[in-house]
Amino acid sequence: MSRGAFDFAGTSIPAGRREQAELHASRLPTGSELAIPVEVLHGSRPGPTIWLSGALHGDEIVGVEIIRQVLEEIDVGSLAGTVIAVPVVNVFGFVAESRYLPDRRDLNRSFPGSKTGSLASQIARLFLDEVVQRCDFGLDFHAGSDDRTNLPQIRGDMEDEETRRLAIAFGGPLAVHSKTIRGSLREAARKLGKRNLLFEGGEPRRFSRRAVDAGVEGTLRVLETLRMSTAEDTAPPSGTRLSWATRWVRAPQGGIFRMDVELGEDVQKGQVLGSISGPSGRNRIRVKASAAGLVMGHAVSPIAHRGDGLVHLALDPSPPGP
Ligand SMILES: [Zn+2]
């Protein structure tokens, strides 16, 4: 018996086919329609339905490239289940290269949203109703915010055994436990009983090669773990380190920060992470690690105000597993 078609936003996708669909976001003030592009891959065999989403923060575009490459790797003819891919959720922020919506609202703080709320609230509701509700599981791709860069990492509720299993299966260098933020997609999805992983890697407005590669390989491994696809050429993971808490090392004074460590490096408590001084080198002080950990992110701009986050540490990470 052949598998039935999958209906999505007015498009009917037969089993074994990939089709483009659209979600109507809004009209621009000029009157032009602005739609959220969606790719639906409806596998020929039954299986889970998952979503892949990028650019909820419009300038965090690394997920756009990850999703493009993942879709190229999936053979929809042998796919078990359905993939709903939304590479650019915040279409307004994406074209403006901005994290926010035009009203400066943060889409990832506007869930679950409502049909009559702000633009951010309405787009959140649309994405939740049309995409998340129809899925069993999801992967949402982000990059460092503001002027920050991140080691490729998975964030999620690691106290949930299945979430932890999928985070480790993703096979990135790091998985960190994080509580959900109020108004985030993760929180809204969890309340609907939809497990999800959040990927972080690279910096805004860039395709970091390291982050893209980790995101593509990891997503293909998760599809394999969910028995949706078999990707022969995914590299074996080098082993994921699991951390249960994170901490920012902040600038003890304003100045120019020169960093002595790099992403992915292990540091000891009290280790010098860099120095901060005035522009001509006066008032130089050393910035030390307040705890042992793994460098999971850092500021990109050397110009720091007192209290700015300089280096983000994943505390006490496990040895590479599983
Ligand atoms: Zn983000």
PDB file of N, CA and C and ligand atoms in Angstrom, residues 56-57 59-60 99 108 141-145 198 200, ligand 1:
ATOM      1  N   LEU A  56      15.592  32.184  13.029  1.00  0.00           N
ATOM      2  CA  LEU A  56      14.580  32.816  13.890  1.00  0.00           C
ATOM      3  C   LEU A  56      15.107  34.173  14.318  1.00  0.00           C
ATOM      4  N   HIS A  57      16.405  34.207  14.548  1.00  0.00           N
ATOM      5  CA  HIS A  57      17.118  35.474  14.665  1.00  0.00           C
ATOM      6  C   HIS A  57      17.656  35.765  13.269  1.00  0.00           C
ATOM      7  N   ASP A  59      19.703  37.486  11.634  1.00  0.00           N
ATOM      8  CA  ASP A  59      21.103  37.611  11.227  1.00  0.00           C
ATOM      9  C   ASP A  59      21.913  36.354  11.533  1.00  0.00           C
ATOM     10  N   GLU A  60      21.280  35.342  12.138  1.00  0.00           N
ATOM     11  CA  GLU A  60      21.999  34.099  12.446  1.00  0.00           C
ATOM     12  C   GLU A  60      21.751  33.122  11.305  1.00  0.00           C
ATOM     13  N   ARG A  99      18.770  40.744  13.922  1.00  0.00           N
ATOM     14  CA  ARG A  99      18.234  39.707  14.805  1.00  0.00           C
ATOM     15  C   ARG A  99      16.716  39.816  14.936  1.00  0.00           C
ATOM     16  N   ASN A 108      12.285  34.900  18.962  1.00  0.00           N
ATOM     17  CA  ASN A 108      12.498  33.759  19.855  1.00  0.00           C
ATOM     18  C   ASN A 108      12.202  34.089  21.323  1.00  0.00           C
ATOM     19  N   PHE A 141      18.312  26.068  14.379  1.00  0.00           N
ATOM     20  CA  PHE A 141      19.722  26.440  14.215  1.00  0.00           C
ATOM     21  C   PHE A 141      19.960  27.915  14.512  1.00  0.00           C
ATOM     22  N   HIS A 142      20.947  28.173  15.367  1.00  0.00           N
ATOM     23  CA  HIS A 142      21.319  29.538  15.745  1.00  0.00           C
ATOM     24  C   HIS A 142      22.830  29.722  15.620  1.00  0.00           C
ATOM     25  N   ALA A 143      23.246  30.994  15.704  1.00  0.00           N
ATOM     26  CA  ALA A 143      24.674  31.339  15.778  1.00  0.00           C
ATOM     27  C   ALA A 143      24.856  32.271  16.971  1.00  0.00           C
ATOM     28  N   GLY A 144      26.096  32.601  17.283  1.00  0.00           N
ATOM     29  CA  GLY A 144      26.360  33.543  18.364  1.00  0.00           C
ATOM     30  C   GLY A 144      25.600  34.830  18.128  1.00  0.00           C
ATOM     31  N   SER A 145      25.121  35.464  19.203  1.00  0.00           N
ATOM     32  CA  SER A 145      24.375  36.709  19.027  1.00  0.00           C
ATOM     33  C   SER A 145      25.319  37.884  19.200  1.00  0.00           C
ATOM     34  N   LEU A 198      18.501  22.629  20.104  1.00  0.00           N
ATOM     35  CA  LEU A 198      18.922  23.917  19.572  1.00  0.00           C
ATOM     36  C   LEU A 198      20.415  23.819  19.251  1.00  0.00           C
ATOM     37  N   GLU A 200      23.868  25.732  18.133  1.00  0.00           N
ATOM     38  CA  GLU A 200      24.545  27.038  18.148  1.00  0.00           C
ATOM     39  C   GLU A 200      25.904  26.840  17.499  1.00  0.00           C
TER      40      GLU A 200
HETATM   41 ZN    ZN B   1      19.728  32.901  18.028  1.00  0.00          ZN
END
